[in-house]
Amino acid sequence: MGNLLKVLTREIENYPHFFLDFENAQPTEGEREVWNQVNSVLQDSESILSGLQAYKGAGQEIRDAIQNPNDLLLQERAWNSVCPLVIRLKKFYSFSLRLEEALQSLLESLTCPPYTPTQHLEKEQALAKQFAEILHFTLRFDELKMRIPAIQNDFSYYRRTISRNRINNMNLDIESEVNNEMANRMSLFYAEATPMLKTLSNATTNFVTENKTLPLENTTDCLSTMASVCKVMLETPDYTSRFSSEDTLLFCMRVMVGVIILYDHVHPNGAFNKSSKIDMKGCIKVLKDQPADNVEGLLNALKRLLPDHNSMKSI
């Protein structure tokens, strides 16, 4: 952690100190409309994760087809194995678009005047909880996706086969589901190491760009406040003792890392700069104090924000 912490010499005081009830927060009447809209997206998140976790790929069928190009039975078997998988991949991609809209709705609610970000997060805890749930889902999805190389192999085979059949003037039913434009967008999505996080980062950047009358600080302060609240909760026994489940600790860590990454994308100088309002030294210490198996992926996600790869080795 040494070299990394050397770039974090500034002491930041007066962090927001309050308990964000990630387990039990319920929407007030003022939150209800946005909460319902976002909830309609989040209620599908577990089935998306289950579908990704169950993804086995069609590696063997594809290898058999490639090694035996004249065996029509093997070609058909590979194609019939890949097509349902591509439909599933489209479902995941489509969900990312819904998640993007949900995030922007929450950002709009949690950054609008006249309240400060701290006031928003305190007053609108149910929306803050949904924001946290989006980040938690995103990091879980990307952790799973990074362990499934079959996704890109399957999709590459699908695109090659589609192109070959198009040259031969063959129309395939699946093209009504996944046309060329959709395939191009999906290809860019799955080419990312962390596609859901990339989607949210772009959504946050677009939110800032499209809302020119809203000061940038409203968005960056919302993100830095959320990171600070998570850090304080994690390092304060009086707060962690209020969690009814140990899973909430990991949830809180994932959320903290997620908002740091979004902040890094939106803030002109990034999260590790001295002008950052996030206590990166404290956030990293909180993670390092946890069991290594729980935080390795989260620390790696923060490492990727650092331009200096020598510093990365020191986390």
mmCIF file of C-alpha atoms in Angstrom:
data_model
loop_
_atom_site.group_PDB
_atom_site.id
_atom_site.type_symbol
_atom_site.label_atom_id
_atom_site.label_comp_id
_atom_site.label_asym_id
_atom_site.label_seq_id
_atom_site.Cartn_x
_atom_site.Cartn_y
_atom_site.Cartn_z
ATOM 1 C CA MET A 1 0.000 0.000 0.000
ATOM 2 C CA GLY A 2 3.056 2.264 0.526
ATOM 3 C CA ASN A 3 3.577 4.104 -2.794
ATOM 4 C CA LEU A 4 -0.151 4.449 -3.332
ATOM 5 C CA LEU A 5 -0.599 6.159 0.012
ATOM 6 C CA LYS A 6 2.227 8.596 -0.761
ATOM 7 C CA VAL A 7 -0.023 10.263 -3.330
ATOM 8 C CA LEU A 8 -2.720 10.656 -0.693
ATOM 9 C CA THR A 9 -0.997 13.043 1.687
ATOM 10 C CA ARG A 10 -3.863 15.513 2.140
ATOM 11 C CA GLU A 11 -5.903 15.150 5.304
ATOM 12 C CA ILE A 12 -9.612 15.775 4.741
ATOM 13 C CA GLU A 13 -11.725 16.804 7.691
ATOM 14 C CA ASN A 14 -15.401 17.120 8.445
ATOM 15 C CA TYR A 15 -16.573 14.049 6.547
ATOM 16 C CA PRO A 16 -20.315 13.442 6.599
ATOM 17 C CA HIS A 17 -21.137 11.230 9.578
ATOM 18 C CA PHE A 18 -24.551 9.588 9.468
ATOM 19 C CA PHE A 19 -25.990 6.110 9.173
ATOM 20 C CA LEU A 20 -27.317 5.197 5.749
ATOM 21 C CA ASP A 21 -29.804 2.383 6.275
ATOM 22 C CA PHE A 22 -28.959 0.096 3.369
ATOM 23 C CA GLU A 23 -31.040 -2.709 4.866
ATOM 24 C CA ASN A 24 -34.355 -1.111 5.781
ATOM 25 C CA ALA A 25 -34.793 2.323 4.132
ATOM 26 C CA GLN A 26 -38.334 2.779 2.769
ATOM 27 C CA PRO A 27 -39.438 5.489 0.317
ATOM 28 C CA THR A 28 -41.215 8.589 1.529
ATOM 29 C CA GLU A 29 -44.094 10.016 -0.494
ATOM 30 C CA GLY A 30 -41.689 12.438 -2.165
ATOM 31 C CA GLU A 31 -39.394 9.591 -3.257
ATOM 32 C CA ARG A 32 -42.149 7.228 -4.352
ATOM 33 C CA GLU A 33 -42.355 8.050 -8.076
ATOM 34 C CA VAL A 34 -38.631 7.710 -8.778
ATOM 35 C CA TRP A 35 -38.357 4.771 -6.378
ATOM 36 C CA ASN A 36 -41.068 2.855 -8.264
ATOM 37 C CA GLN A 37 -39.399 3.523 -11.600
ATOM 38 C CA VAL A 38 -36.000 2.318 -10.371
ATOM 39 C CA ASN A 39 -37.481 -0.616 -8.472
ATOM 40 C CA SER A 40 -39.045 -1.941 -11.678
ATOM 41 C CA VAL A 41 -35.480 -2.290 -12.994
ATOM 42 C CA LEU A 42 -33.799 -3.551 -9.832
ATOM 43 C CA GLN A 43 -36.358 -6.313 -9.302
ATOM 44 C CA ASP A 44 -34.877 -8.058 -12.362
ATOM 45 C CA SER A 45 -31.264 -7.772 -11.206
ATOM 46 C CA GLU A 46 -31.059 -11.103 -9.357
ATOM 47 C CA SER A 47 -32.395 -13.047 -12.343
ATOM 48 C CA ILE A 48 -29.774 -11.319 -14.533
ATOM 49 C CA LEU A 49 -27.018 -12.390 -12.133
ATOM 50 C CA SER A 50 -28.406 -15.929 -11.954
ATOM 51 C CA GLY A 51 -28.497 -16.110 -15.743
ATOM 52 C CA LEU A 52 -24.901 -14.937 -15.971
ATOM 53 C CA GLN A 53 -23.748 -17.311 -13.238
ATOM 54 C CA ALA A 54 -25.343 -20.234 -15.089
ATOM 55 C CA TYR A 55 -23.685 -19.279 -18.402
ATOM 56 C CA LYS A 56 -21.683 -22.299 -19.595
ATOM 57 C CA GLY A 57 -20.890 -21.350 -23.168
ATOM 58 C CA ALA A 58 -20.716 -23.450 -26.318
ATOM 59 C CA GLY A 59 -16.960 -23.908 -26.477
ATOM 60 C CA GLN A 60 -16.940 -27.616 -27.289
ATOM 61 C CA GLU A 61 -19.618 -27.358 -29.954
ATOM 62 C CA ILE A 62 -17.804 -24.420 -31.582
ATOM 63 C CA ARG A 63 -14.463 -26.263 -31.566
ATOM 64 C CA ASP A 64 -16.062 -29.323 -33.141
ATOM 65 C CA ALA A 65 -17.653 -27.195 -35.866
ATOM 66 C CA ILE A 66 -14.427 -25.330 -36.648
ATOM 67 C CA GLN A 67 -12.366 -28.527 -36.783
ATOM 68 C CA ASN A 68 -14.909 -30.190 -39.086
ATOM 69 C CA PRO A 69 -16.071 -27.448 -41.474
ATOM 70 C CA ASN A 70 -17.711 -29.906 -43.888
ATOM 71 C CA ASP A 71 -19.767 -31.708 -41.251
ATOM 72 C CA LEU A 72 -23.165 -30.045 -41.520
ATOM 73 C CA LEU A 73 -24.478 -31.815 -38.438
ATOM 74 C CA LEU A 74 -21.710 -30.321 -36.282
ATOM 75 C CA GLN A 75 -22.244 -26.896 -37.855
ATOM 76 C CA GLU A 76 -25.922 -27.071 -37.004
ATOM 77 C CA ARG A 77 -25.229 -28.296 -33.473
ATOM 78 C CA ALA A 78 -22.859 -25.394 -32.810
ATOM 79 C CA TRP A 79 -25.294 -22.874 -34.239
ATOM 80 C CA ASN A 80 -28.202 -24.247 -32.235
ATOM 81 C CA SER A 81 -26.064 -24.066 -29.086
ATOM 82 C CA VAL A 82 -24.911 -20.497 -29.680
ATOM 83 C CA CYS A 83 -28.232 -18.889 -30.646
ATOM 84 C CA PRO A 84 -29.941 -19.225 -27.224
ATOM 85 C CA LEU A 85 -26.779 -17.903 -25.606
ATOM 86 C CA VAL A 86 -26.783 -14.845 -27.851
ATOM 87 C CA ILE A 87 -30.415 -14.183 -26.897
ATOM 88 C CA ARG A 88 -29.344 -14.352 -23.254
ATOM 89 C CA LEU A 89 -26.445 -11.969 -23.908
ATOM 90 C CA LYS A 90 -28.872 -9.558 -25.539
ATOM 91 C CA LYS A 91 -31.019 -9.707 -22.392
ATOM 92 C CA PHE A 92 -28.009 -8.754 -20.256
ATOM 93 C CA TYR A 93 -27.104 -5.915 -22.611
ATOM 94 C CA SER A 94 -30.686 -4.618 -22.696
ATOM 95 C CA PHE A 95 -30.714 -4.638 -18.906
ATOM 96 C CA SER A 96 -27.617 -2.410 -18.900
ATOM 97 C CA LEU A 97 -29.601 0.196 -20.869
ATOM 98 C CA ARG A 98 -32.427 0.070 -18.329
ATOM 99 C CA LEU A 99 -29.888 0.383 -15.520
ATOM 100 C CA GLU A 100 -28.374 3.423 -17.223
ATOM 101 C CA GLU A 101 -31.770 5.169 -17.261
ATOM 102 C CA ALA A 102 -32.398 4.249 -13.631
ATOM 103 C CA LEU A 103 -29.037 5.656 -12.545
ATOM 104 C CA GLN A 104 -29.671 8.940 -14.329
ATOM 105 C CA SER A 105 -33.087 9.261 -12.650
ATOM 106 C CA LEU A 106 -31.457 8.766 -9.253
ATOM 107 C CA LEU A 107 -28.675 11.244 -9.999
ATOM 108 C CA GLU A 108 -31.267 13.805 -11.009
ATOM 109 C CA SER A 109 -33.110 13.342 -7.709
ATOM 110 C CA LEU A 110 -30.014 13.243 -5.494
ATOM 111 C CA THR A 111 -28.239 16.288 -6.989
ATOM 112 C CA CYS A 112 -31.033 18.813 -7.613
ATOM 113 C CA PRO A 113 -31.145 22.155 -5.726
ATOM 114 C CA PRO A 114 -31.821 23.450 -3.146
ATOM 115 C CA TYR A 115 -30.523 20.583 -0.989
ATOM 116 C CA THR A 116 -26.859 19.651 -0.603
ATOM 117 C CA PRO A 117 -25.791 16.075 -1.420
ATOM 118 C CA THR A 118 -25.560 15.301 2.302
ATOM 119 C CA GLN A 119 -29.104 16.578 2.851
ATOM 120 C CA HIS A 120 -30.360 14.544 -0.115
ATOM 121 C CA LEU A 121 -28.748 11.334 1.125
ATOM 122 C CA GLU A 122 -30.065 11.860 4.657
ATOM 123 C CA LYS A 123 -33.589 12.825 3.562
ATOM 124 C CA GLU A 124 -33.929 10.374 0.657
ATOM 125 C CA GLN A 125 -32.398 7.224 2.065
ATOM 126 C CA ALA A 126 -34.558 4.895 -0.022
ATOM 127 C CA LEU A 127 -33.191 6.462 -3.236
ATOM 128 C CA ALA A 128 -29.659 6.369 -1.823
ATOM 129 C CA LYS A 129 -30.219 2.668 -1.088
ATOM 130 C CA GLN A 130 -31.306 2.070 -4.691
ATOM 131 C CA PHE A 131 -28.243 3.940 -5.957
ATOM 132 C CA ALA A 132 -26.164 1.637 -3.765
ATOM 133 C CA GLU A 133 -28.008 -1.448 -5.035
ATOM 134 C CA ILE A 134 -27.250 -0.479 -8.649
ATOM 135 C CA LEU A 135 -23.541 -0.195 -7.828
ATOM 136 C CA HIS A 136 -23.577 -3.449 -5.885
ATOM 137 C CA PHE A 137 -25.222 -5.267 -8.784
ATOM 138 C CA THR A 138 -22.782 -3.699 -11.255
ATOM 139 C CA LEU A 139 -19.653 -4.867 -9.463
ATOM 140 C CA ARG A 140 -21.122 -8.345 -8.945
ATOM 141 C CA PHE A 141 -22.046 -8.616 -12.643
ATOM 142 C CA ASP A 142 -18.604 -7.522 -13.793
ATOM 143 C CA GLU A 143 -16.807 -9.830 -11.346
ATOM 144 C CA LEU A 144 -18.762 -12.742 -12.809
ATOM 145 C CA LYS A 145 -18.307 -11.647 -16.416
ATOM 146 C CA MET A 146 -14.523 -11.458 -16.043
ATOM 147 C CA ARG A 147 -14.513 -15.149 -15.127
ATOM 148 C CA ILE A 148 -16.455 -16.228 -18.248
ATOM 149 C CA PRO A 149 -14.246 -15.937 -21.375
ATOM 150 C CA ALA A 150 -16.808 -18.076 -23.219
ATOM 151 C CA ILE A 151 -19.012 -14.988 -23.628
ATOM 152 C CA GLN A 152 -16.731 -13.291 -26.137
ATOM 153 C CA ASN A 153 -15.840 -16.582 -27.845
ATOM 154 C CA ASP A 154 -19.512 -17.452 -28.339
ATOM 155 C CA PHE A 155 -20.391 -14.011 -29.612
ATOM 156 C CA SER A 156 -17.440 -13.924 -32.022
ATOM 157 C CA TYR A 157 -18.522 -17.250 -33.482
ATOM 158 C CA TYR A 158 -22.079 -15.960 -33.818
ATOM 159 C CA ARG A 159 -20.944 -12.856 -35.709
ATOM 160 C CA ARG A 160 -18.650 -14.819 -38.024
ATOM 161 C CA THR A 161 -21.425 -17.264 -38.854
ATOM 162 C CA ILE A 162 -23.939 -14.491 -39.471
ATOM 163 C CA SER A 163 -21.502 -12.711 -41.798
ATOM 164 C CA ARG A 164 -20.761 -15.905 -43.711
ATOM 165 C CA ASN A 165 -24.444 -16.695 -44.165
ATOM 166 C CA ARG A 166 -25.197 -13.149 -45.223
ATOM 167 C CA ILE A 167 -22.600 -13.486 -47.979
ATOM 168 C CA ASN A 168 -24.395 -16.663 -49.047
ATOM 169 C CA ASN A 169 -27.717 -14.764 -49.065
ATOM 170 C CA MET A 170 -29.087 -16.844 -46.216
ATOM 171 C CA ASN A 171 -31.578 -15.168 -43.873
ATOM 172 C CA LEU A 172 -31.593 -16.456 -40.324
ATOM 173 C CA ASP A 173 -34.507 -16.043 -37.926
ATOM 174 C CA ILE A 174 -32.284 -14.849 -35.101
ATOM 175 C CA GLU A 175 -31.432 -11.675 -37.042
ATOM 176 C CA SER A 176 -34.893 -10.380 -36.197
ATOM 177 C CA GLU A 177 -33.812 -10.607 -32.538
ATOM 178 C CA VAL A 178 -30.176 -9.530 -32.912
ATOM 179 C CA ASN A 179 -29.716 -7.516 -36.086
ATOM 180 C CA ASN A 180 -26.375 -6.139 -37.264
ATOM 181 C CA GLU A 181 -26.732 -2.837 -35.406
ATOM 182 C CA MET A 182 -27.624 -4.599 -32.158
ATOM 183 C CA ALA A 183 -24.731 -7.035 -32.652
ATOM 184 C CA ASN A 184 -22.308 -4.130 -33.083
ATOM 185 C CA ARG A 185 -23.495 -2.493 -29.854
ATOM 186 C CA MET A 186 -23.357 -5.783 -27.965
ATOM 187 C CA SER A 187 -19.862 -6.445 -29.289
ATOM 188 C CA LEU A 188 -18.600 -3.128 -27.909
ATOM 189 C CA PHE A 189 -20.323 -3.826 -24.581
ATOM 190 C CA TYR A 190 -18.813 -7.279 -24.071
ATOM 191 C CA ALA A 191 -15.377 -6.182 -25.262
ATOM 192 C CA GLU A 192 -15.087 -4.169 -22.035
ATOM 193 C CA ALA A 193 -13.464 -5.903 -19.067
ATOM 194 C CA THR A 194 -16.142 -4.366 -16.825
ATOM 195 C CA PRO A 195 -19.071 -3.628 -19.156
ATOM 196 C CA MET A 196 -21.701 -2.682 -16.549
ATOM 197 C CA LEU A 197 -19.335 -0.317 -14.768
ATOM 198 C CA LYS A 198 -18.380 1.240 -18.099
ATOM 199 C CA THR A 199 -22.096 1.744 -18.807
ATOM 200 C CA LEU A 200 -22.654 3.484 -15.463
ATOM 201 C CA SER A 201 -19.515 5.604 -15.878
ATOM 202 C CA ASN A 202 -20.710 6.760 -19.293
ATOM 203 C CA ALA A 203 -24.195 7.386 -17.895
ATOM 204 C CA THR A 204 -22.759 9.575 -15.126
ATOM 205 C CA THR A 205 -20.584 11.489 -17.584
ATOM 206 C CA ASN A 206 -23.563 11.968 -19.923
ATOM 207 C CA PHE A 207 -25.689 13.165 -17.000
ATOM 208 C CA VAL A 208 -23.128 15.879 -16.228
ATOM 209 C CA THR A 209 -22.776 16.835 -19.907
ATOM 210 C CA GLU A 210 -26.518 17.013 -20.560
ATOM 211 C CA ASN A 211 -27.349 19.001 -17.409
ATOM 212 C CA LYS A 212 -25.278 22.070 -18.161
ATOM 213 C CA THR A 213 -27.166 24.282 -15.692
ATOM 214 C CA LEU A 214 -26.363 21.897 -12.832
ATOM 215 C CA PRO A 215 -22.934 22.603 -11.310
ATOM 216 C CA LEU A 216 -20.503 19.704 -11.692
ATOM 217 C CA GLU A 217 -19.904 19.856 -7.934
ATOM 218 C CA ASN A 218 -23.475 18.734 -7.279
ATOM 219 C CA THR A 219 -22.691 15.399 -8.935
ATOM 220 C CA THR A 220 -19.136 14.946 -7.662
ATOM 221 C CA ASP A 221 -20.189 15.940 -4.139
ATOM 222 C CA CYS A 222 -23.024 13.400 -4.238
ATOM 223 C CA LEU A 223 -20.530 10.669 -5.159
ATOM 224 C CA SER A 224 -17.837 11.761 -2.690
ATOM 225 C CA THR A 225 -20.406 12.053 0.097
ATOM 226 C CA MET A 226 -21.662 8.530 -0.578
ATOM 227 C CA ALA A 227 -18.061 7.228 -0.527
ATOM 228 C CA SER A 228 -17.353 9.059 2.727
ATOM 229 C CA VAL A 229 -20.531 7.808 4.395
ATOM 230 C CA CYS A 230 -19.691 4.208 3.423
ATOM 231 C CA LYS A 231 -16.126 4.580 4.734
ATOM 232 C CA VAL A 232 -17.266 6.043 8.042
ATOM 233 C CA MET A 233 -19.911 3.338 8.459
ATOM 234 C CA LEU A 234 -17.363 0.587 7.765
ATOM 235 C CA GLU A 235 -14.795 1.915 10.236
ATOM 236 C CA THR A 236 -17.274 2.757 13.022
ATOM 237 C CA PRO A 237 -18.299 -0.197 15.224
ATOM 238 C CA ASP A 238 -21.396 1.669 16.426
ATOM 239 C CA TYR A 239 -22.609 1.675 12.814
ATOM 240 C CA THR A 240 -21.503 -1.814 11.715
ATOM 241 C CA SER A 241 -23.144 -3.281 14.825
ATOM 242 C CA ARG A 242 -26.468 -2.050 13.440
ATOM 243 C CA PHE A 243 -26.159 -4.250 10.342
ATOM 244 C CA SER A 244 -28.378 -7.302 10.733
ATOM 245 C CA SER A 245 -26.394 -9.262 8.131
ATOM 246 C CA GLU A 246 -22.658 -9.693 7.550
ATOM 247 C CA ASP A 247 -23.402 -9.392 3.826
ATOM 248 C CA THR A 248 -24.111 -5.690 4.386
ATOM 249 C CA LEU A 249 -20.403 -5.141 5.107
ATOM 250 C CA LEU A 250 -19.443 -6.405 1.652
ATOM 251 C CA PHE A 251 -22.368 -4.504 0.153
ATOM 252 C CA CYS A 252 -21.058 -1.301 1.754
ATOM 253 C CA MET A 253 -17.520 -1.944 0.484
ATOM 254 C CA ARG A 254 -18.727 -2.566 -3.060
ATOM 255 C CA VAL A 255 -20.794 0.623 -2.993
ATOM 256 C CA MET A 256 -17.851 2.655 -1.699
ATOM 257 C CA VAL A 257 -15.601 1.388 -4.502
ATOM 258 C CA GLY A 258 -18.349 1.876 -7.101
ATOM 259 C CA VAL A 259 -18.908 5.541 -6.252
ATOM 260 C CA ILE A 260 -15.146 6.146 -6.170
ATOM 261 C CA ILE A 261 -14.895 4.794 -9.728
ATOM 262 C CA LEU A 262 -17.803 6.966 -10.912
ATOM 263 C CA TYR A 263 -16.239 9.982 -9.189
ATOM 264 C CA ASP A 264 -12.929 9.253 -10.912
ATOM 265 C CA HIS A 265 -14.658 9.277 -14.311
ATOM 266 C CA VAL A 266 -16.552 12.520 -13.711
ATOM 267 C CA HIS A 267 -14.112 14.636 -11.703
ATOM 268 C CA PRO A 268 -11.667 16.466 -14.017
ATOM 269 C CA ASN A 269 -8.665 15.418 -11.901
ATOM 270 C CA GLY A 270 -9.820 12.008 -10.750
ATOM 271 C CA ALA A 271 -10.267 10.392 -7.348
ATOM 272 C CA PHE A 272 -6.568 10.175 -6.425
ATOM 273 C CA ASN A 273 -5.781 13.839 -7.042
ATOM 274 C CA LYS A 274 -5.154 16.175 -4.095
ATOM 275 C CA SER A 275 -8.246 18.151 -5.097
ATOM 276 C CA SER A 276 -10.426 15.061 -4.622
ATOM 277 C CA LYS A 277 -12.973 15.226 -1.817
ATOM 278 C CA ILE A 278 -12.675 11.498 -1.182
ATOM 279 C CA ASP A 279 -10.321 10.274 1.543
ATOM 280 C CA MET A 280 -8.728 7.637 -0.669
ATOM 281 C CA LYS A 281 -6.155 6.764 1.982
ATOM 282 C CA GLY A 282 -8.936 6.032 4.473
ATOM 283 C CA CYS A 283 -11.018 4.099 1.930
ATOM 284 C CA ILE A 284 -8.087 1.867 1.005
ATOM 285 C CA LYS A 285 -7.259 1.279 4.677
ATOM 286 C CA VAL A 286 -10.857 0.209 5.329
ATOM 287 C CA LEU A 287 -10.571 -2.348 2.525
ATOM 288 C CA LYS A 288 -7.150 -3.579 3.662
ATOM 289 C CA ASP A 289 -8.555 -4.205 7.135
ATOM 290 C CA GLN A 290 -11.014 -6.766 5.701
ATOM 291 C CA PRO A 291 -10.289 -10.435 4.852
ATOM 292 C CA ALA A 292 -8.211 -10.516 1.664
ATOM 293 C CA ASP A 293 -10.618 -12.824 -0.183
ATOM 294 C CA ASN A 294 -13.421 -10.283 0.240
ATOM 295 C CA VAL A 295 -11.543 -7.268 -1.098
ATOM 296 C CA GLU A 296 -9.068 -8.479 -3.723
ATOM 297 C CA GLY A 297 -11.410 -7.664 -6.614
ATOM 298 C CA LEU A 298 -12.319 -4.289 -5.106
ATOM 299 C CA LEU A 299 -8.667 -3.294 -4.623
ATOM 300 C CA ASN A 300 -7.943 -4.380 -8.200
ATOM 301 C CA ALA A 301 -10.791 -2.141 -9.393
ATOM 302 C CA LEU A 302 -9.155 0.823 -7.624
ATOM 303 C CA LYS A 303 -5.725 -0.090 -9.007
ATOM 304 C CA ARG A 304 -7.085 0.308 -12.522
ATOM 305 C CA LEU A 305 -7.758 3.985 -11.768
ATOM 306 C CA LEU A 306 -4.066 4.647 -11.157
ATOM 307 C CA PRO A 307 -1.961 5.807 -14.117
ATOM 308 C CA ASP A 308 1.251 4.772 -12.340
ATOM 309 C CA HIS A 309 1.506 0.997 -12.538
ATOM 310 C CA ASN A 310 4.380 0.959 -10.043
ATOM 311 C CA SER A 311 2.034 2.430 -7.456
ATOM 312 C CA MET A 312 -0.487 -0.279 -8.245
ATOM 313 C CA LYS A 313 1.908 -2.970 -7.062
ATOM 314 C CA SER A 314 2.095 -1.312 -3.689
ATOM 315 C CA ILE A 315 -1.576 -1.511 -2.743
#
